[in-house]
Short mmCIF file of C-alpha atoms in Angstrom, two decimals:
data_model
loop_
_atom_site.label_atom_id
_atom_site.label_comp_id
_atom_site.label_asym_id
_atom_site.label_seq_id
_atom_site.Cartn_x
_atom_site.Cartn_y
_atom_site.Cartn_z
CA MET A 427 -3.33 -25.44 -5.08
CA SER A 428 -4.88 -22.78 -2.87
CA ARG A 429 -5.75 -19.37 -4.26
CA VAL A 430 -3.16 -16.60 -3.90
CA TYR A 431 -3.78 -12.99 -2.90
CA ASN A 432 -3.71 -11.35 -6.32
CA PHE A 433 -2.79 -7.64 -6.18
CA SER A 434 -2.67 -7.26 -9.99
CA ALA A 435 -3.74 -3.92 -11.48
CA GLY A 436 -5.69 -5.72 -14.20
CA PRO A 437 -6.81 -8.24 -15.28
CA ALA A 438 -7.43 -8.48 -11.59
CA VAL A 439 -9.00 -10.44 -8.77
CA LEU A 440 -12.68 -11.35 -9.16
CA PRO A 441 -15.10 -12.40 -6.40
CA GLU A 442 -14.61 -16.06 -5.64
CA GLU A 443 -18.34 -16.80 -5.48
CA VAL A 444 -18.79 -15.30 -8.96
CA LEU A 445 -16.06 -17.56 -10.34
CA GLN A 446 -17.61 -20.55 -8.57
CA GLU A 447 -21.05 -19.78 -9.98
CA ALA A 448 -19.63 -19.39 -13.50
CA ALA A 449 -17.81 -22.70 -13.06
CA ASP A 450 -21.04 -24.41 -12.02
CA GLU A 451 -22.77 -23.05 -15.13
CA MET A 452 -19.88 -23.66 -17.51
CA LEU A 453 -21.25 -26.76 -19.25
CA ASP A 454 -24.95 -26.10 -18.87
CA TYR A 455 -26.30 -22.61 -18.37
CA ARG A 456 -29.63 -22.94 -16.57
CA GLY A 457 -30.91 -25.93 -18.48
CA THR A 458 -29.97 -24.68 -21.96
CA GLY A 459 -27.56 -27.60 -22.34
CA MET A 460 -24.74 -25.28 -23.36
CA SER A 461 -22.26 -22.78 -21.99
CA VAL A 462 -22.82 -19.03 -22.28
CA MET A 463 -19.58 -19.15 -24.31
CA GLU A 464 -21.38 -21.18 -26.96
CA MET A 465 -24.64 -19.33 -26.96
CA SER A 466 -26.00 -17.15 -29.75
CA HIS A 467 -26.07 -13.50 -28.73
CA ARG A 468 -29.48 -13.38 -30.43
CA SER A 469 -30.92 -16.14 -28.24
CA LYS A 470 -33.64 -15.57 -25.64
CA ALA A 471 -31.32 -16.77 -22.85
CA TYR A 472 -28.58 -14.30 -23.80
CA ASP A 473 -31.04 -11.46 -24.28
CA THR A 474 -32.07 -11.93 -20.65
CA ILE A 475 -28.40 -11.94 -19.53
CA ILE A 476 -27.47 -8.65 -21.21
CA LYS A 477 -30.73 -6.88 -20.29
CA GLU A 478 -30.45 -7.96 -16.66
CA ALA A 479 -26.80 -6.84 -16.53
CA GLU A 480 -27.77 -3.40 -17.78
CA ALA A 481 -30.72 -3.13 -15.36
CA ASP A 482 -28.51 -4.08 -12.39
CA LEU A 483 -25.81 -1.59 -13.40
CA ARG A 484 -28.41 1.16 -13.76
CA ASP A 485 -29.71 0.27 -10.33
CA LEU A 486 -26.25 0.22 -8.71
CA MET A 487 -25.15 3.55 -10.19
CA LYS A 488 -28.61 5.15 -10.20
CA ILE A 489 -28.11 5.96 -13.89
CA PRO A 490 -30.64 8.55 -15.13
CA ASP A 491 -33.03 7.53 -17.92
CA ASN A 492 -31.47 9.94 -20.43
CA TYR A 493 -28.19 7.99 -20.44
CA LYS A 494 -27.44 4.95 -22.58
CA VAL A 495 -25.38 2.02 -21.27
CA LEU A 496 -23.20 0.47 -23.97
CA PHE A 497 -21.22 -2.76 -23.65
CA LEU A 498 -18.38 -2.39 -26.16
CA GLN A 499 -15.03 -3.89 -27.14
CA GLY A 500 -11.57 -2.45 -27.76
CA GLY A 501 -10.84 -1.60 -24.13
CA ALA A 502 -10.57 1.88 -22.68
CA SER A 503 -7.80 2.61 -25.19
CA GLN A 504 -10.23 2.47 -28.11
CA GLN A 505 -12.32 5.13 -26.37
CA PHE A 506 -9.34 7.49 -26.64
CA ALA A 507 -10.25 7.76 -30.34
CA MET A 508 -13.98 7.11 -30.16
CA ILE A 509 -14.58 10.06 -27.83
CA PRO A 510 -13.07 12.77 -30.08
CA MET A 511 -14.50 11.10 -33.21
CA ASN A 512 -18.01 11.36 -31.77
CA LEU A 513 -17.87 14.42 -29.53
CA MET A 514 -15.48 16.93 -31.09
CA LYS A 515 -18.10 18.96 -32.99
CA ASN A 516 -16.07 22.21 -32.77
CA GLY A 517 -12.83 20.30 -33.09
CA VAL A 518 -11.61 21.39 -29.65
CA ALA A 519 -11.26 19.53 -26.35
CA ASP A 520 -9.53 20.20 -23.02
CA TYR A 521 -7.55 17.47 -21.27
CA ILE A 522 -6.35 17.22 -17.67
CA VAL A 523 -3.26 15.02 -17.79
CA THR A 524 -2.72 13.17 -14.50
CA GLY A 525 -1.09 9.97 -15.71
CA GLN A 526 -0.07 7.80 -18.60
CA TRP A 527 -3.62 6.92 -19.73
CA ALA A 528 -4.83 10.54 -19.71
CA LYS A 529 -1.70 11.46 -21.64
CA LYS A 530 -2.39 8.77 -24.25
CA ALA A 531 -6.01 9.94 -24.55
CA TYR A 532 -4.78 13.54 -25.01
CA GLN A 533 -2.30 12.48 -27.72
CA GLU A 534 -4.99 10.49 -29.52
CA ALA A 535 -7.43 13.41 -29.46
CA SER A 536 -4.79 15.58 -31.13
CA ILE A 537 -5.26 13.47 -34.28
CA TYR A 538 -8.90 14.58 -34.60
CA GLY A 539 -8.76 18.22 -33.54
CA LYS A 540 -7.18 20.70 -31.16
CA ALA A 541 -6.52 19.05 -27.81
CA ASN A 542 -5.51 21.48 -25.06
CA LYS A 543 -3.66 20.35 -21.95
CA VAL A 544 -5.33 22.61 -19.37
CA ALA A 545 -3.70 21.04 -16.30
CA SER A 546 -1.06 18.38 -15.64
CA SER A 547 0.84 16.78 -12.76
CA GLU A 548 3.64 15.44 -14.95
CA ASP A 549 6.10 17.84 -13.27
CA GLU A 550 6.13 15.58 -10.19
CA THR A 551 5.78 12.17 -11.85
CA PHE A 552 1.97 12.34 -11.61
CA SER A 553 2.12 11.99 -7.82
CA TYR A 554 -0.73 14.44 -7.20
CA ILE A 555 -3.97 15.80 -8.70
CA PRO A 556 -3.68 19.43 -9.85
CA ASP A 557 -6.08 22.07 -8.55
CA CYS A 558 -8.97 22.05 -11.02
CA SER A 559 -11.23 24.63 -9.40
CA ASP A 560 -10.43 27.38 -11.92
CA LEU A 561 -9.08 25.93 -15.15
CA PRO A 562 -8.43 27.86 -18.37
CA VAL A 563 -11.32 25.99 -20.05
CA SER A 564 -11.47 26.80 -23.76
CA GLU A 565 -14.58 28.72 -24.75
CA ASP A 566 -15.23 26.45 -27.72
CA ALA A 567 -14.23 23.17 -26.03
CA ASP A 568 -16.57 20.30 -26.79
CA TYR A 569 -15.68 18.56 -23.54
CA VAL A 570 -13.21 18.40 -20.64
CA TYR A 571 -11.53 15.02 -20.14
CA ILE A 572 -10.14 13.33 -17.02
CA CYS A 573 -8.88 9.93 -15.98
CA GLU A 574 -10.50 9.81 -12.56
CA ASN A 575 -8.30 7.19 -10.90
CA ASN A 576 -4.73 6.73 -12.09
CA THR A 577 -3.88 3.05 -11.93
CA ILE A 578 -0.13 3.40 -12.39
CA TYR A 579 0.46 6.35 -10.07
CA GLY A 580 -2.22 5.70 -7.44
CA THR A 581 -3.96 9.09 -7.51
CA LYS A 582 -7.68 9.85 -7.55
CA PHE A 583 -9.80 12.95 -8.17
CA LYS A 584 -11.61 13.49 -4.84
CA SER A 585 -13.70 16.28 -6.36
CA LEU A 586 -14.54 16.73 -10.00
CA PRO A 587 -12.98 19.60 -11.98
CA ASN A 588 -14.91 22.79 -12.55
CA THR A 589 -15.56 22.44 -16.29
CA LYS A 590 -17.32 25.84 -16.47
CA GLY A 591 -20.40 24.31 -18.03
CA LYS A 592 -18.58 22.09 -20.52
CA THR A 593 -19.35 18.37 -20.81
CA LEU A 594 -17.21 16.21 -18.51
CA VAL A 595 -15.82 12.96 -19.94
CA ALA A 596 -14.20 10.54 -17.47
CA ASP A 597 -12.25 7.31 -17.75
CA VAL A 598 -13.08 5.44 -14.53
CA SER A 599 -11.50 2.09 -15.48
CA SER A 600 -9.73 1.52 -12.17
CA CYS A 601 -12.34 2.96 -9.77
CA PHE A 602 -15.48 1.69 -11.52
CA LEU A 603 -18.16 0.73 -8.95
CA SER A 604 -15.81 1.27 -6.00
CA GLU A 605 -18.02 4.05 -4.57
CA PRO A 606 -21.24 5.91 -5.34
CA VAL A 607 -21.14 8.33 -8.26
CA ASP A 608 -23.47 11.06 -9.52
CA VAL A 609 -23.72 10.09 -13.19
CA SER A 610 -25.58 13.31 -14.05
CA LYS A 611 -22.36 15.27 -13.52
CA TYR A 612 -20.78 13.55 -16.53
CA GLY A 613 -21.53 13.53 -20.24
CA VAL A 614 -19.62 10.28 -20.68
CA ILE A 615 -18.33 7.96 -17.97
CA TYR A 616 -16.56 4.84 -19.20
CA GLY A 617 -14.12 2.13 -18.21
CA GLY A 618 -12.52 -1.15 -19.11
CA VAL A 619 -13.95 -3.82 -16.81
CA GLN A 620 -10.82 -5.92 -16.23
CA LYS A 621 -9.86 -4.17 -13.00
CA ASN A 622 -12.96 -4.10 -10.85
CA ILE A 623 -15.81 -5.80 -12.69
CA GLY A 624 -14.99 -8.66 -15.04
CA PRO A 625 -12.63 -10.31 -17.50
CA ALA A 626 -10.70 -8.29 -20.08
CA GLY A 627 -12.45 -7.60 -23.36
CA VAL A 628 -15.40 -5.43 -22.30
CA VAL A 629 -15.56 -1.65 -21.96
CA ILE A 630 -18.71 -0.06 -20.54
CA VAL A 631 -19.68 3.40 -21.81
CA ILE A 632 -22.40 5.39 -20.04
CA ILE A 633 -23.29 8.31 -22.30
CA ARG A 634 -25.89 11.08 -22.19
CA GLU A 635 -28.32 10.68 -25.08
CA ASP A 636 -27.91 14.19 -26.51
CA LEU A 637 -24.22 13.38 -27.18
CA ILE A 638 -25.16 10.48 -29.47
CA THR A 639 -25.61 11.94 -32.95
CA GLU A 640 -25.04 11.25 -36.63
CA ASP A 641 -22.69 14.24 -36.72
CA VAL A 642 -19.30 12.56 -36.25
CA PHE A 643 -15.76 13.09 -37.47
CA PRO A 644 -15.62 12.43 -41.26
CA GLY A 645 -14.53 8.88 -41.97
CA THR A 646 -15.51 7.51 -38.54
CA PRO A 647 -16.06 3.75 -39.03
CA THR A 648 -19.56 2.41 -38.38
CA MET A 649 -18.24 0.37 -35.43
CA LEU A 650 -16.74 3.47 -33.80
CA ARG A 651 -19.98 5.47 -33.76
CA TYR A 652 -21.85 5.51 -30.45
CA LYS A 653 -25.11 5.71 -32.40
CA THR A 654 -24.48 2.33 -34.01
CA HIS A 655 -24.33 0.62 -30.62
CA ALA A 656 -26.98 2.74 -28.89
CA ASP A 657 -29.52 2.04 -31.65
CA ASN A 658 -28.86 -1.70 -31.44
CA GLY A 659 -28.75 -2.25 -27.67
CA SER A 660 -25.03 -3.17 -27.80
CA LEU A 661 -25.92 -6.00 -30.18
CA TYR A 662 -25.01 -4.48 -33.57
CA ASN A 663 -22.41 -7.24 -33.90
CA THR A 664 -21.47 -10.12 -31.62
CA PRO A 665 -20.60 -8.51 -28.29
CA PRO A 666 -18.02 -9.92 -25.84
CA ALA A 667 -20.82 -12.16 -24.66
CA TYR A 668 -19.10 -14.20 -21.94
CA GLY A 669 -17.40 -11.15 -20.45
CA ILE A 670 -20.73 -9.33 -20.17
CA TYR A 671 -22.22 -12.41 -18.47
CA ILE A 672 -19.49 -12.28 -15.81
CA CYS A 673 -19.97 -8.52 -15.36
CA GLY A 674 -23.66 -9.21 -14.76
CA LYS A 675 -22.76 -11.66 -11.99
CA VAL A 676 -20.45 -9.10 -10.40
CA PHE A 677 -23.25 -6.50 -10.45
CA LYS A 678 -25.47 -8.96 -8.55
CA TRP A 679 -22.63 -9.67 -6.11
CA LEU A 680 -22.26 -5.93 -5.45
CA LYS A 681 -25.99 -5.52 -4.88
CA LYS A 682 -25.92 -8.41 -2.43
CA ARG A 683 -23.05 -6.71 -0.57
CA GLY A 684 -25.15 -3.60 -0.05
CA GLY A 685 -24.34 -1.63 -3.21
CA LEU A 686 -21.83 1.14 -3.77
CA GLU A 687 -22.24 2.87 -0.39
CA ALA A 688 -21.25 -0.37 1.35
CA MET A 689 -18.37 -0.92 -1.08
CA LYS A 690 -16.98 2.56 -0.45
CA GLU A 691 -16.97 1.92 3.30
CA TYR A 692 -15.27 -1.45 2.82
CA ASN A 693 -12.70 -0.02 0.40
CA GLU A 694 -11.85 2.87 2.73
CA LYS A 695 -11.34 0.44 5.59
CA LYS A 696 -9.07 -1.73 3.44
CA ALA A 697 -6.99 1.15 2.09
CA LYS A 698 -6.58 2.67 5.58
CA ILE A 699 -4.88 -0.50 6.84
CA LEU A 700 -2.24 -0.26 4.13
CA TYR A 701 -1.79 3.53 4.13
CA ASP A 702 -1.55 3.67 7.95
CA PHE A 703 1.25 1.12 7.82
CA LEU A 704 3.07 3.00 5.04
CA ASP A 705 2.83 6.23 7.04
CA GLU A 706 4.44 4.72 10.12
CA SER A 707 6.95 2.41 8.38
CA LYS A 708 10.67 3.20 8.52
CA LEU A 709 11.36 1.14 5.39
CA PHE A 710 8.38 1.55 3.06
CA ARG A 711 6.76 4.77 1.93
CA GLY A 712 3.83 5.71 -0.29
CA THR A 713 4.58 7.82 -3.38
CA VAL A 714 1.39 9.91 -3.57
CA ARG A 715 0.37 13.17 -1.92
CA LYS A 716 -1.89 12.11 0.97
CA GLU A 717 -5.02 14.00 -0.04
CA ASP A 718 -4.93 12.52 -3.56
CA ARG A 719 -4.49 8.85 -2.66
CA SER A 720 -6.48 6.23 -4.53
CA LEU A 721 -8.53 3.62 -2.66
CA MET A 722 -7.83 1.12 -5.44
CA ASN A 723 -4.13 1.35 -6.37
CA VAL A 724 -1.45 1.86 -3.73
CA PRO A 725 2.11 2.41 -5.03
CA PHE A 726 5.00 2.27 -2.56
CA VAL A 727 8.80 1.98 -2.51
CA THR A 728 11.66 1.26 -0.13
CA GLY A 729 13.95 3.75 -1.86
CA ASP A 730 16.35 0.96 -2.84
CA ALA A 731 15.69 -0.79 -6.18
CA ASP A 732 17.45 -4.00 -5.09
CA LEU A 733 15.41 -4.16 -1.91
CA ASP A 734 12.24 -3.57 -3.92
CA THR A 735 13.14 -6.56 -6.13
CA LYS A 736 13.84 -8.70 -3.09
CA PHE A 737 10.50 -7.71 -1.55
CA VAL A 738 8.52 -8.58 -4.68
CA LYS A 739 10.28 -11.96 -4.94
CA GLU A 740 9.75 -12.91 -1.27
CA ALA A 741 6.17 -11.66 -1.33
CA LYS A 742 5.44 -13.90 -4.32
CA GLU A 743 6.91 -16.89 -2.47
CA ALA A 744 4.61 -16.06 0.45
CA GLY A 745 1.50 -16.07 -1.81
CA PHE A 746 1.17 -12.35 -2.60
CA GLU A 747 1.11 -12.06 -6.39
CA ASN A 748 1.63 -9.17 -8.80
CA LEU A 749 3.07 -6.59 -6.41
CA LYS A 750 5.66 -5.30 -8.85
CA GLY A 751 5.04 -1.66 -9.82
CA HIS A 752 4.28 -0.64 -13.41
CA ARG A 753 7.35 -0.93 -15.61
CA SER A 754 7.35 2.84 -16.16
CA VAL A 755 7.76 3.70 -12.45
CA GLY A 756 9.22 0.62 -10.74
CA GLY A 757 8.75 0.00 -7.02
CA MET A 758 5.68 -1.84 -5.81
CA ARG A 759 1.94 -1.44 -6.23
CA ALA A 760 -0.89 -3.18 -4.44
CA SER A 761 -4.19 -2.97 -6.31
CA ILE A 762 -6.95 -3.59 -3.80
CA TYR A 763 -10.10 -3.64 -5.90
CA ASN A 764 -13.59 -4.51 -4.68
CA ALA A 765 -12.96 -8.26 -4.78
CA MET A 766 -9.76 -8.13 -2.70
CA PRO A 767 -10.82 -9.33 0.76
CA ILE A 768 -9.80 -7.28 3.79
CA GLU A 769 -7.75 -10.22 5.13
CA GLY A 770 -5.63 -10.05 1.96
CA VAL A 771 -4.57 -6.52 2.91
CA GLU A 772 -4.10 -7.43 6.58
CA LYS A 773 -1.87 -10.36 5.65
CA LEU A 774 0.11 -8.22 3.20
CA VAL A 775 0.78 -5.65 5.95
CA GLY A 776 1.79 -8.47 8.29
CA PHE A 777 4.26 -9.68 5.68
CA MET A 778 5.59 -6.14 5.14
CA ARG A 779 6.20 -5.74 8.90
CA LYS A 780 8.13 -8.98 8.95
CA PHE A 781 10.15 -7.95 5.87
CA GLU A 782 10.94 -4.61 7.46
CA ALA A 783 12.17 -6.23 10.67
CA GLU A 784 14.42 -8.58 8.70
CA ASN A 785 15.78 -5.89 6.38
CA ALA A 786 15.94 -2.77 8.56
#
């Protein structure tokens, strides 16, 4: 069985050489006589794995020294609660709602304090990013929250909102490590890894040290306090050990490829092939305002639900997997994360041309 082109939004395609390396080490990790899956998280071998993973991530993202890197569990969705529990000191936060995940984060924050929706693109099915240059930021807001890349709707913040001096918190799950980022502009930058970095089960939180305090929402469980994990180097309890090991391999793969500058260039090249085709096609069209298009998630439609279904079915038969759009919007979506090779996108466009000729 040959490998398919997997356009899934997550869990998603991983670099083949990383999978091969993990396979080679599956039964015996570097002479330990056991798999990383079986290894104590307190062992010397594992300590090296997690420390090296953090060092490589810091290197890739140029993370300043006054930020902690935490490898946690519970996915990005658990952060929807953890952020207000730990950061809402005044009990107020401002949310920019540009998709389903930002909306869920906003609803969750409302449980712990006053969450204000200061901008939204829900009026046009989240197909654009609202102007965030002059927002009605609340004077007593503890932070301003965004989801930087919207996996379902295929939009991306090309410039960060003007938070008027307030702490910026960003969910970057679906654009993590796809391009360089200035970490110092954020108070918290976090993401689930199952889209661009590793297997499901790990969420990475990069948080400025002054935001990690004992002063949390009353009743916050020990496991949901950033301080618990920061004080214990992400080893307060058993971490998602194997997932972190794979993330570490992906960090090394990215460094070998030339780091985030090189990835951005590659990702722009890839996305351009698909967007250029969508812009000239008579059958297919993209659903996002051009200036807000994501490099990672490309939603498109034919305008005919039956034809969309036919396309997804025939694409699958031709070896292009997981092109069906999110159940909440329908249509199609190609997620073209870091590990999707350029030829995968070229072949997809070739298939789309052929489909268009046959169904015009």
